[in-house]
Coordinates of C-alpha atoms in Angstrom, one line a residue:
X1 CA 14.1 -1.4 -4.3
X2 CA 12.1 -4.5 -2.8
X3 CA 12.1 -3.7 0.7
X4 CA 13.4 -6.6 2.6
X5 CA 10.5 -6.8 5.5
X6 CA 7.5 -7.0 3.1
X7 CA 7.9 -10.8 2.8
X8 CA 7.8 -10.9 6.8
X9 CA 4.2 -11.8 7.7
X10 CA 4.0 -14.6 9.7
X11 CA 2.2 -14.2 13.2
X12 CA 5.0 -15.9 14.8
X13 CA 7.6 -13.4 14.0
X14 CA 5.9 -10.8 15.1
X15 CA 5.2 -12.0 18.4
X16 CA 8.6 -13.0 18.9
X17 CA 9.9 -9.0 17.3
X18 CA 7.3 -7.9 19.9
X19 CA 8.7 -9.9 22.6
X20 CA 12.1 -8.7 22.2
X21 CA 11.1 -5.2 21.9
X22 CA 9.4 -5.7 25.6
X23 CA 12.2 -7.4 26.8
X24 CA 15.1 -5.7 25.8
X25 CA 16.8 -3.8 28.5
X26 CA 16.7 0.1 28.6
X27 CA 18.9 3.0 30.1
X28 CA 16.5 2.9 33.1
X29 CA 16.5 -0.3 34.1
X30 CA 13.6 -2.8 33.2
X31 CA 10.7 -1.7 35.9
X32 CA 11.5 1.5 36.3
X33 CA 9.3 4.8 34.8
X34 CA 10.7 6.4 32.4
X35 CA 10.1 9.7 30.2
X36 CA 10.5 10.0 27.2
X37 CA 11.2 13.5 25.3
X38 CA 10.1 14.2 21.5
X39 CA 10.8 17.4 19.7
X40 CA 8.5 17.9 17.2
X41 CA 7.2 20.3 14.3
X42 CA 4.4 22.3 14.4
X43 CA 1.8 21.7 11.3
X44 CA -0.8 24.1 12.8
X45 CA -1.3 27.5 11.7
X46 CA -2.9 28.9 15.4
X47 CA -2.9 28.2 18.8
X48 CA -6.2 26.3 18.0
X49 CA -4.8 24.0 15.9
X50 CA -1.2 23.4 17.4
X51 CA 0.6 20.3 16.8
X52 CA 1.2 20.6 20.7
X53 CA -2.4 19.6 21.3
X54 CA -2.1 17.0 18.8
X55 CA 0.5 15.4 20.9
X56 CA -0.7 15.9 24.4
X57 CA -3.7 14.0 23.6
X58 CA -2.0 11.0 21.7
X59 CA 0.6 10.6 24.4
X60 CA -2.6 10.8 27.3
X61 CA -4.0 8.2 25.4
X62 CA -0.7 6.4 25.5
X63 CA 0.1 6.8 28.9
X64 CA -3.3 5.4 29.9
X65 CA -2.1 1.6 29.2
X66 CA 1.6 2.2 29.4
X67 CA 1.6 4.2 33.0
X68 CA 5.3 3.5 33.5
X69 CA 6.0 5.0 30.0
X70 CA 5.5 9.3 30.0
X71 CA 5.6 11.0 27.0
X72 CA 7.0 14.4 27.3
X73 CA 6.6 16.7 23.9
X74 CA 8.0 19.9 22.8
X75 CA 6.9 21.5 19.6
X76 CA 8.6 24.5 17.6
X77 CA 7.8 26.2 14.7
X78 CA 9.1 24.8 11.4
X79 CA 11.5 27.6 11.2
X80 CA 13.2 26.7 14.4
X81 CA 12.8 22.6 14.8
X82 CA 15.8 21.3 13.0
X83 CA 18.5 23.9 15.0
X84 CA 16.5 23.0 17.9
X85 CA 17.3 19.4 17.6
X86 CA 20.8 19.8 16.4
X87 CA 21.4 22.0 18.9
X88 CA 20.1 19.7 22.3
X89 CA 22.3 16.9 20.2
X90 CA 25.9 19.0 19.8
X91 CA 24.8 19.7 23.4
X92 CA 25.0 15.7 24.4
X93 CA 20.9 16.0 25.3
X94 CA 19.9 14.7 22.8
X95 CA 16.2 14.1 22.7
X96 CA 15.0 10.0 22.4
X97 CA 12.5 11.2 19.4
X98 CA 13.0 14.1 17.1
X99 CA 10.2 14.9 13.9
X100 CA 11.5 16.8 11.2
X101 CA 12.5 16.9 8.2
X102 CA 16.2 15.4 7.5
X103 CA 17.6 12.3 9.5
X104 CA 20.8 11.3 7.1
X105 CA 23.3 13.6 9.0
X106 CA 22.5 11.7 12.1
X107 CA 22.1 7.6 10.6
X108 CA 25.5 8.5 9.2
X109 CA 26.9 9.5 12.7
X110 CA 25.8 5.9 13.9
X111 CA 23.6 8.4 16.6
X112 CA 20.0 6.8 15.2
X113 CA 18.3 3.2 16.0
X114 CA 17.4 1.6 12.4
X115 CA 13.8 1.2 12.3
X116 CA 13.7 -2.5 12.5
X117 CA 15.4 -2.1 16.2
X118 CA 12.1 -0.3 17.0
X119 CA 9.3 -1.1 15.6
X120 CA 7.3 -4.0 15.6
X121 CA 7.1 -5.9 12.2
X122 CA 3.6 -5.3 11.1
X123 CA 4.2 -1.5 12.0
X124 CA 7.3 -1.8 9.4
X125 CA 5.9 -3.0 7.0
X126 CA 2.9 -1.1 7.1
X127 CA 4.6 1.9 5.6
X128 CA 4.2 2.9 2.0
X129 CA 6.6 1.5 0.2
X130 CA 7.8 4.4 -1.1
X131 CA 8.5 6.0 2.0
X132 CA 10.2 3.7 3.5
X133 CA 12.4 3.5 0.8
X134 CA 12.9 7.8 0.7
X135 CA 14.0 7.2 4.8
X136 CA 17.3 4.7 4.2
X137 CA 20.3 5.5 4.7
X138 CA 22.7 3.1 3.0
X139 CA 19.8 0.4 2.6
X140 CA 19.1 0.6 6.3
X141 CA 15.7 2.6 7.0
X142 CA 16.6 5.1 9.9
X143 CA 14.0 7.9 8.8
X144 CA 10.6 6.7 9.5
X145 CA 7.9 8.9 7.3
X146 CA 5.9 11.4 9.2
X147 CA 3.6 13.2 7.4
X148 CA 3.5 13.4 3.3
X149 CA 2.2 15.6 0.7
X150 CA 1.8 15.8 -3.4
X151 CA 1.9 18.0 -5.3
X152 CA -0.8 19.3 -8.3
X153 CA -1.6 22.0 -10.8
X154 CA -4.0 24.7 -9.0
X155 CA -6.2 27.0 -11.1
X156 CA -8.9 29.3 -10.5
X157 CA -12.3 28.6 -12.2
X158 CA -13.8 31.6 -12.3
X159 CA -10.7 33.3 -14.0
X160 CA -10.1 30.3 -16.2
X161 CA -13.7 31.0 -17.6
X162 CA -13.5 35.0 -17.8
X163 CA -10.5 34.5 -19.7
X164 CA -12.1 32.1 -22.1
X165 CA -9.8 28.6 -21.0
X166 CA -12.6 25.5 -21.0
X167 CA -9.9 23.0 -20.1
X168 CA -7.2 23.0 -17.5
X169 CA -3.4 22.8 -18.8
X170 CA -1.9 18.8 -19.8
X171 CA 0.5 20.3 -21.0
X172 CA 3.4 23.3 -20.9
X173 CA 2.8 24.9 -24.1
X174 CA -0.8 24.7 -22.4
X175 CA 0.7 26.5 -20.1
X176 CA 2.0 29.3 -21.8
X177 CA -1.1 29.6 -24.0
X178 CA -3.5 30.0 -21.0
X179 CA -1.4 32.4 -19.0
X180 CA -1.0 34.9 -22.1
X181 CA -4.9 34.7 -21.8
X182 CA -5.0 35.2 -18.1
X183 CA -2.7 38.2 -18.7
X184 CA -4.7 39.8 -21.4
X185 CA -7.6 39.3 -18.8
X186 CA -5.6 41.6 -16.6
X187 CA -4.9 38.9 -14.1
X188 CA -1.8 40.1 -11.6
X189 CA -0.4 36.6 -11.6
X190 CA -1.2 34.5 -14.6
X191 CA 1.3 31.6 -13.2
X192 CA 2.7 32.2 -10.0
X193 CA 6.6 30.9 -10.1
X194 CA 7.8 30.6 -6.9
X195 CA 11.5 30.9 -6.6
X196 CA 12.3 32.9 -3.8
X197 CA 14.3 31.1 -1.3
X198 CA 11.5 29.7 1.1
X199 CA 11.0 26.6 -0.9
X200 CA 13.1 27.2 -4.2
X201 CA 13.9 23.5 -4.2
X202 CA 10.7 22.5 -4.1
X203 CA 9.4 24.4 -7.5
X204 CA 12.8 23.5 -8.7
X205 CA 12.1 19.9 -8.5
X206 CA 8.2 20.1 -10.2
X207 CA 10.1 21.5 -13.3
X208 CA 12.4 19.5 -13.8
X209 CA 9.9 16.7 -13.3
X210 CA 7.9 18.0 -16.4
X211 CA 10.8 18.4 -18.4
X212 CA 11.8 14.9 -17.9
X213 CA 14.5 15.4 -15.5
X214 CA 15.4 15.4 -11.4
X215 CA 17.7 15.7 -8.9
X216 CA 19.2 12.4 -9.3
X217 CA 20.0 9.4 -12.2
X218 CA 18.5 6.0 -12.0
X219 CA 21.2 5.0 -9.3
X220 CA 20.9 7.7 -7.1
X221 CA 23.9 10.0 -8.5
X222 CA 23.2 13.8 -8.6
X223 CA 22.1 14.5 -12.3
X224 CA 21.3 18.4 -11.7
X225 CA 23.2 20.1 -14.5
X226 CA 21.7 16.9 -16.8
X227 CA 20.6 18.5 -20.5
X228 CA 16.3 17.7 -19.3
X229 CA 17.2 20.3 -16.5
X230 CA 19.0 22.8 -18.3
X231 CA 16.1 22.9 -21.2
X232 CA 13.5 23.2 -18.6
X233 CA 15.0 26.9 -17.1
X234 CA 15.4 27.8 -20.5
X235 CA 11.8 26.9 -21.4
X236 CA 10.5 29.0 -18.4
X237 CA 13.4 31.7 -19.0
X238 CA 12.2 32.3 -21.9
X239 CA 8.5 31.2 -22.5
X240 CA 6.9 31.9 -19.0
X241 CA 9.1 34.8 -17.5
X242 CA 10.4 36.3 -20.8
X243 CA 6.8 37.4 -21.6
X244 CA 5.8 38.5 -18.4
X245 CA 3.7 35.7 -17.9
X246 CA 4.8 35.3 -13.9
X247 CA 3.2 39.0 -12.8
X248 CA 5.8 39.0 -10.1
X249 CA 9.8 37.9 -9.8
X250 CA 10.0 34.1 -9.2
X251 CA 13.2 35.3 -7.6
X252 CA 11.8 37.0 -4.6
X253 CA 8.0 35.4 -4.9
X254 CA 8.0 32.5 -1.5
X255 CA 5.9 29.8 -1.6
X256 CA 3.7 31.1 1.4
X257 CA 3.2 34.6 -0.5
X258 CA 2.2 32.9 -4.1
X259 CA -0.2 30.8 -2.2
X260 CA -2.1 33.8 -0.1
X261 CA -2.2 35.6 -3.8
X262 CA -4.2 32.4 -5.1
X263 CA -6.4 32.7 -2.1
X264 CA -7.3 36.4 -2.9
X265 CA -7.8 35.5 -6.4
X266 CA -4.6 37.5 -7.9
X267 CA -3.2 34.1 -9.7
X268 CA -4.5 31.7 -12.2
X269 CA -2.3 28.8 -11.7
X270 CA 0.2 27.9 -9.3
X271 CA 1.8 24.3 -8.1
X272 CA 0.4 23.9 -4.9
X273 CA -0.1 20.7 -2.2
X274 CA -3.5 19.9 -0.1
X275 CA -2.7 22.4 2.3
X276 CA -3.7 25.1 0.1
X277 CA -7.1 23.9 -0.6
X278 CA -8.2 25.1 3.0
X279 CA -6.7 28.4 2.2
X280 CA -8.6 28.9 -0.8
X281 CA -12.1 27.5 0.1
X282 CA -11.4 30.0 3.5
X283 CA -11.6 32.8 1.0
X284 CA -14.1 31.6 -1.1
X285 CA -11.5 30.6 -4.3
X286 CA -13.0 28.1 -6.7
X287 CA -10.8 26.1 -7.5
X288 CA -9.6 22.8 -9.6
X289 CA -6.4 20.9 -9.3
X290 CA -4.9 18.6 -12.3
X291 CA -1.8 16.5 -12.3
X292 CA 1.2 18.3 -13.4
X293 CA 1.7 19.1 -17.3
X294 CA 5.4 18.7 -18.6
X295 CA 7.0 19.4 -21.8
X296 CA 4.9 17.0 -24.1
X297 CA 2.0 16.2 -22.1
X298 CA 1.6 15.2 -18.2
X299 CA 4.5 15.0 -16.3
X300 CA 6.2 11.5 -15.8
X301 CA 5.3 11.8 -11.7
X302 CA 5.2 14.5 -9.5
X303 CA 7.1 15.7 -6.5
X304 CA 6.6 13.9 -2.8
X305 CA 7.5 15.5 0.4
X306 CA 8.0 13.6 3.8
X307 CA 8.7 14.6 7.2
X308 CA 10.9 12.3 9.4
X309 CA 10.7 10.7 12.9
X310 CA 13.8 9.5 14.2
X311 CA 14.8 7.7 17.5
X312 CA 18.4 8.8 19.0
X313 CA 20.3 6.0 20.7
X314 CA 21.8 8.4 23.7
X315 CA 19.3 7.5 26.1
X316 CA 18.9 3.9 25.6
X317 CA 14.9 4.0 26.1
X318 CA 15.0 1.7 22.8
X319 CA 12.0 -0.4 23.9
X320 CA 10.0 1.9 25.5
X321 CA 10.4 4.2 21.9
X322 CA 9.7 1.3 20.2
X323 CA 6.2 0.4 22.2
X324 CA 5.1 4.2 21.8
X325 CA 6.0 4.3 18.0
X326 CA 3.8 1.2 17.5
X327 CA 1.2 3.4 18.9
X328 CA 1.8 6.6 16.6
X329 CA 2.1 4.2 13.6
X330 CA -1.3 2.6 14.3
X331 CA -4.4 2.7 11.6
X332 CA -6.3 5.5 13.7
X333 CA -3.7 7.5 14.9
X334 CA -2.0 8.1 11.3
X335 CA -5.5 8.8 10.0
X336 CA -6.2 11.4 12.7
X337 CA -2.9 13.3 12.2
X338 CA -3.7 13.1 8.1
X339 CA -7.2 14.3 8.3
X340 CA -6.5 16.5 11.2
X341 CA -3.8 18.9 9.4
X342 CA -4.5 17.8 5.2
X343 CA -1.7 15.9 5.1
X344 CA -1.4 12.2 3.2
X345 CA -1.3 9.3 5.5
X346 CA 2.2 7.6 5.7
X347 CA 1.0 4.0 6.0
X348 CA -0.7 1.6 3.2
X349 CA -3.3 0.9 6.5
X350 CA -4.4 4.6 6.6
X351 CA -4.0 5.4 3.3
X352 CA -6.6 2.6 2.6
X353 CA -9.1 3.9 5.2
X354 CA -8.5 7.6 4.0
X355 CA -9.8 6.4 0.1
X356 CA -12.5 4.5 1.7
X357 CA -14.1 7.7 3.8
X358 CA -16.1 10.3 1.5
X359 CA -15.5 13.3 4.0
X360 CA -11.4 13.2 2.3
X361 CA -12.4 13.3 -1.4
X362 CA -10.5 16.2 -2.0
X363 CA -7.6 14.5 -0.8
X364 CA -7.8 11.7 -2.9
X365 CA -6.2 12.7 -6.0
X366 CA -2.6 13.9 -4.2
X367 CA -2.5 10.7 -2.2
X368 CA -3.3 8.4 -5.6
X369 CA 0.1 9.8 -6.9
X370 CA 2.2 8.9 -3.5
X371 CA 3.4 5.3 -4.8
X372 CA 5.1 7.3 -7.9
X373 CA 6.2 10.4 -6.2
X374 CA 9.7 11.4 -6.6
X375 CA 11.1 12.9 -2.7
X376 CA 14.2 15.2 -2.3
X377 CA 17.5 12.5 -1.8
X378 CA 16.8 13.1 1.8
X379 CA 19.2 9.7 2.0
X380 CA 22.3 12.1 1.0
X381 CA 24.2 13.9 3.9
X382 CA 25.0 16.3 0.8
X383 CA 21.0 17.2 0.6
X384 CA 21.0 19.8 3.2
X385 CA 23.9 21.8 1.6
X386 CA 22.6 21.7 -2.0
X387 CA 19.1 22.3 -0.7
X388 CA 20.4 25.4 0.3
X389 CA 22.4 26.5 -2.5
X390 CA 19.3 25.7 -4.6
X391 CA 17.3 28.0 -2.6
X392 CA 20.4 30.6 -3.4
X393 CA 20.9 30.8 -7.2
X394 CA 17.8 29.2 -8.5
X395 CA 15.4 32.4 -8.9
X396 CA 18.3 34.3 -10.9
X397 CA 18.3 31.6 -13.3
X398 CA 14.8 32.6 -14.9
X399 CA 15.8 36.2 -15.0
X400 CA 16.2 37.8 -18.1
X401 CA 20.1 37.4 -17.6
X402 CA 19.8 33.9 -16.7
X403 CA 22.0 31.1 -17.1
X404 CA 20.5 27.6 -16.9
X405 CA 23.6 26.0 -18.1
X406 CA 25.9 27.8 -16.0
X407 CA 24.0 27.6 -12.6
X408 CA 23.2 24.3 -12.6
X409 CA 26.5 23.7 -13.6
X410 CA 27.5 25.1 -10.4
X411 CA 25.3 23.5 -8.3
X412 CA 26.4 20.2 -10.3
X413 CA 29.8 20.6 -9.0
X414 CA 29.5 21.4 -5.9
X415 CA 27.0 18.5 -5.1
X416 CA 29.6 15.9 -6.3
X417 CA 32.2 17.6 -4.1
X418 CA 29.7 17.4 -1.3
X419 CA 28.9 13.8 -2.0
X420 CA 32.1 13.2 -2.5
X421 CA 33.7 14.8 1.0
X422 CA 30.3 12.2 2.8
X423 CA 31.9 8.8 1.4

C-alpha cells in the first residue's frame, strides 16, 4: 500500500504540521507543566542494561529544552507490560504513552491518537515503509514501530565442519540432509524446532514462509489452514521430527531454551534474530547466519517483528506527546536504542546511518531483509486470540500423531469467527 504521507515533503507543510502540534490546546491548559507517563518494555537482560536507564536518560535529555514537559517512565518485564497497560486502561488511568507489542484492540476502541495527530511530518514519513504499513488500523496508522527484528538461519561452524557440511542449508531438503549428518555426529540438537508455547507463533510463521504460505492472503484474510501450510507440518512431521532430527520435543522446546542450547553448542541450526548473536559470541559459539531455506530453495521473505508505541487520547497531552515523540523518532535516538539492545532501527534515517557505520556489520544482513519482511496481522483485533491458540495446538501438530490438516483447520475456523465477531 502507498502510504499516503510519503508525497508530503514540502518545508512549508511541515512548519505549519509543527505549528499546530505547538499550538494545539492540551488537558492542562497551554502554559502549564505537564507530566507525561509511558509504560514501557524492558529489552535488557540485567539491571545494567535496563530499558529504565535507557529512558531516564532520553527523557533528561528531553526535559533539558522542554522544561515544562516531564517525562515520567515505568518499565516492566515483557511478561507483565501488556496486562500492565490494559489493566491502568480498564482502570480509566490510562497512561498518555504505552510500548508494547499490540495497539489494534485499542485504535478500534477509538481510545488511540492516529499518528498523523502527533507526529510531525518529516517524523511520519521517516518510518520504514513497511512498518508503518504493519501499525494501521483500517488504513489509519495508530501503532507507531518501536523496535524491529529479522529473522535468519543460525548454524554452528565448528559442528557444521566435524560433521562434514562445507555449505550452509538454501534449502529444506538441505535441511534434512545436514541434520541427519549432525545427528550421526552425535549432536543433541541437529535442528532445534521450537514449538513450545513461548513463541509458537513465531516458528509457526518461518515455516510457513518457506513453504510458500502465511498467516494471511494477498488482501489481508486469514489463509491459515491454506494447502502451502498444511504441506509444510507435514514436511516437518514427517521429514525433520519423524527421524529424530529435532533432539528434543518442538512441543515443549521455548524459544529462550533452544537459543541457550545453541549458545552451549548442543544445536546445529536453529531460526534465530540478532539478539542471539550476543548470546553466542558470550559463549564463544562460531557462528554463521543465512537467509531462510524453504521448500525449493530460499524462502520467498522472512518473518519481521515490531514493537508498538501508542499515544492514548484520555489525558489530552496530544501536543506535548507529539513534541516528545519527535524527539524519540529522531536519527540519533533510534540509532542509540538499535545499537544499544541489537535491535533493527525503525526509521529509513537510522536504518541508513546503521548500514553506513562498520561497528553494526553483523547487523546488516537482518536489517537488509526489513523492506520484505512479512509481521504478524498485528492490524486484526482477532491477532491476540489466534496468537494464543497458535501457541496452544501448534507443537502437537509435528508429533508423531499429528494432524496438520486438522489443526490448522481449527485454528482456521476459529480466526474467521474471531474476525468475524471484530467487524
Amino acid at each position: 500500500m502507498q502510504r499516503r504521507y510519503l508525497g508530503l515533503g514540502a518545508a512549508g507543510l511541515a512548519t505549519a504540521m509543527a505549528l499546530t502540534l505547538t499550538s494545539c490546546g492540551s488537558g492542562s491548559g497551554g502554559g502549564d507543566a505537564v507530566t507525561l507517563k509511558l509504560v514501557a518494555a524492558d529489552y535488557g537482560d540485567s539491571k545494567a542494561n535496563s530499558s529504565q536507564k535507557y529512558w531516564d536518560r532520553l527523557s533528561r535529555a528531553f526535559e533539558k529544552t522542554n522544561p515544562k514537559i516531564k517525562i515520567d517512565v515505568q518499565v516492566y518485564s515483557w511478561t507483565a507490560v501488556d496486562k500492565k497497560v490494559e489493566d491502568l486502561v480498564k482502570a480509566g488511568k490510562a497512561p498518555d504513552m504505552a510500548q508494547v507489542g499490540a495497539y489494534a484492540d485499542y485504535a478500534a476502541k477509538g481510545r488511540l491518537y492516529s499518528a498523523d495527530q502527533l507526529l510531525s511530518i518529516p517524523t511520519q514519513a521517516d518510518f520504514t515503509p513497511a512498518l508503518a504499513q504493519a501499525g494501521e488500523y483500517q488504513r489509519t496508522q495508530y501503532g507507531m514501530p518501536f523496535g524491529a527484528s529479522t529473522r535468519r538461519l543460525f548454524y554452528n561452524k565448528k559442528l557444521f565442519a566435524e560433521a562434514g557440511i562445507t555449505d550452509p542449508p538454501q534449502s529444506w531438503a538441505d535441511v534434512a540432509r545436514d541434520a541427519g549428518r549432525l545427528k550421526a555426529r552425535g549432536v543433541k540438537m541437529p535442528f532445534a524446532l521450537p514449538l513450545g508455547p513461548e513463541e509458537t507463533q513465531a516458528e509457526t510463521l518461518l515455516w510457513m514462509l518457506g513453504g510458500g504460505g502465511g498467516y494471511t492472503d494477498s488482501i489481508g484474510k486469514y489463509a491459515i489452514d491454506s494447502p502451502e501450510n498444511v504441506k509444510t507440518f507435514e514436511w516437518l512431521r514427517t521429514e525433520l521430527v519423524g527421524k529424530g532430527l529435532t533432539g528434543a520435543s518442538p512441543a515443549k522446546l521455548n524459544r529462550e531454551d533452544a537459543f541457550a542450547a545453541f549458545a552451549d553448542g548442543d544445536v546445529g541450526m536453529l531460526n534465530g534474530h540478532p539478539t542471539l548473536m550476543k548470546q553466542a559470541e558470550a559463549k564463544g559459539v562460531d557462528y554463521g547466519t543465512v537467509e531462510l531455506p524453504g521448500a525449493g530453495g530460499k524462502a520467498k521473505s522472512t518473518m519481521g517483528v515490531a514493537d508498538w508505541m501508542m499515544a492514548f487520547k484520555q489525558n489530552g497531552h496530544q501536543a506535548q506527546v507529539g513534541k516528545f515523540l519527535d524527539f524519540v523518532y529522531n536519527e540519533k535516538n533510534v540509532l542509540d536504542f538499535s545499537g544499544t539492545y541489537g535491535l533493527l532501527p525503525v526509521t529509513t534515517s537510522a536504518s541508513e546511518a546503521m548500514l553506513a557505520d562498520g561497528k553494526y556489520s553483523k547487523l546488516h544482513s537482518f536489517l537488509k531483509q526489513l523492506k520484505n519482511a512479512e509481521f504478524y496481522p498485528a492490524n486484526k483485533t482477532s491477532w491476540p486470540l489466534v496468537s494464543k491458540t497458535l501457541k496452544a495446538k501448534m507443537g502437537t501438530v509435528v508429533g508423531p500423531r499429528g494432524n496438520p490438516a486438522g489443526v490448522l483447520t481449527d485454528i482456521q475456523h476459529l480466526a474467521d469467527r474471531a474476525d468475524s465477531a471484530a467487524e
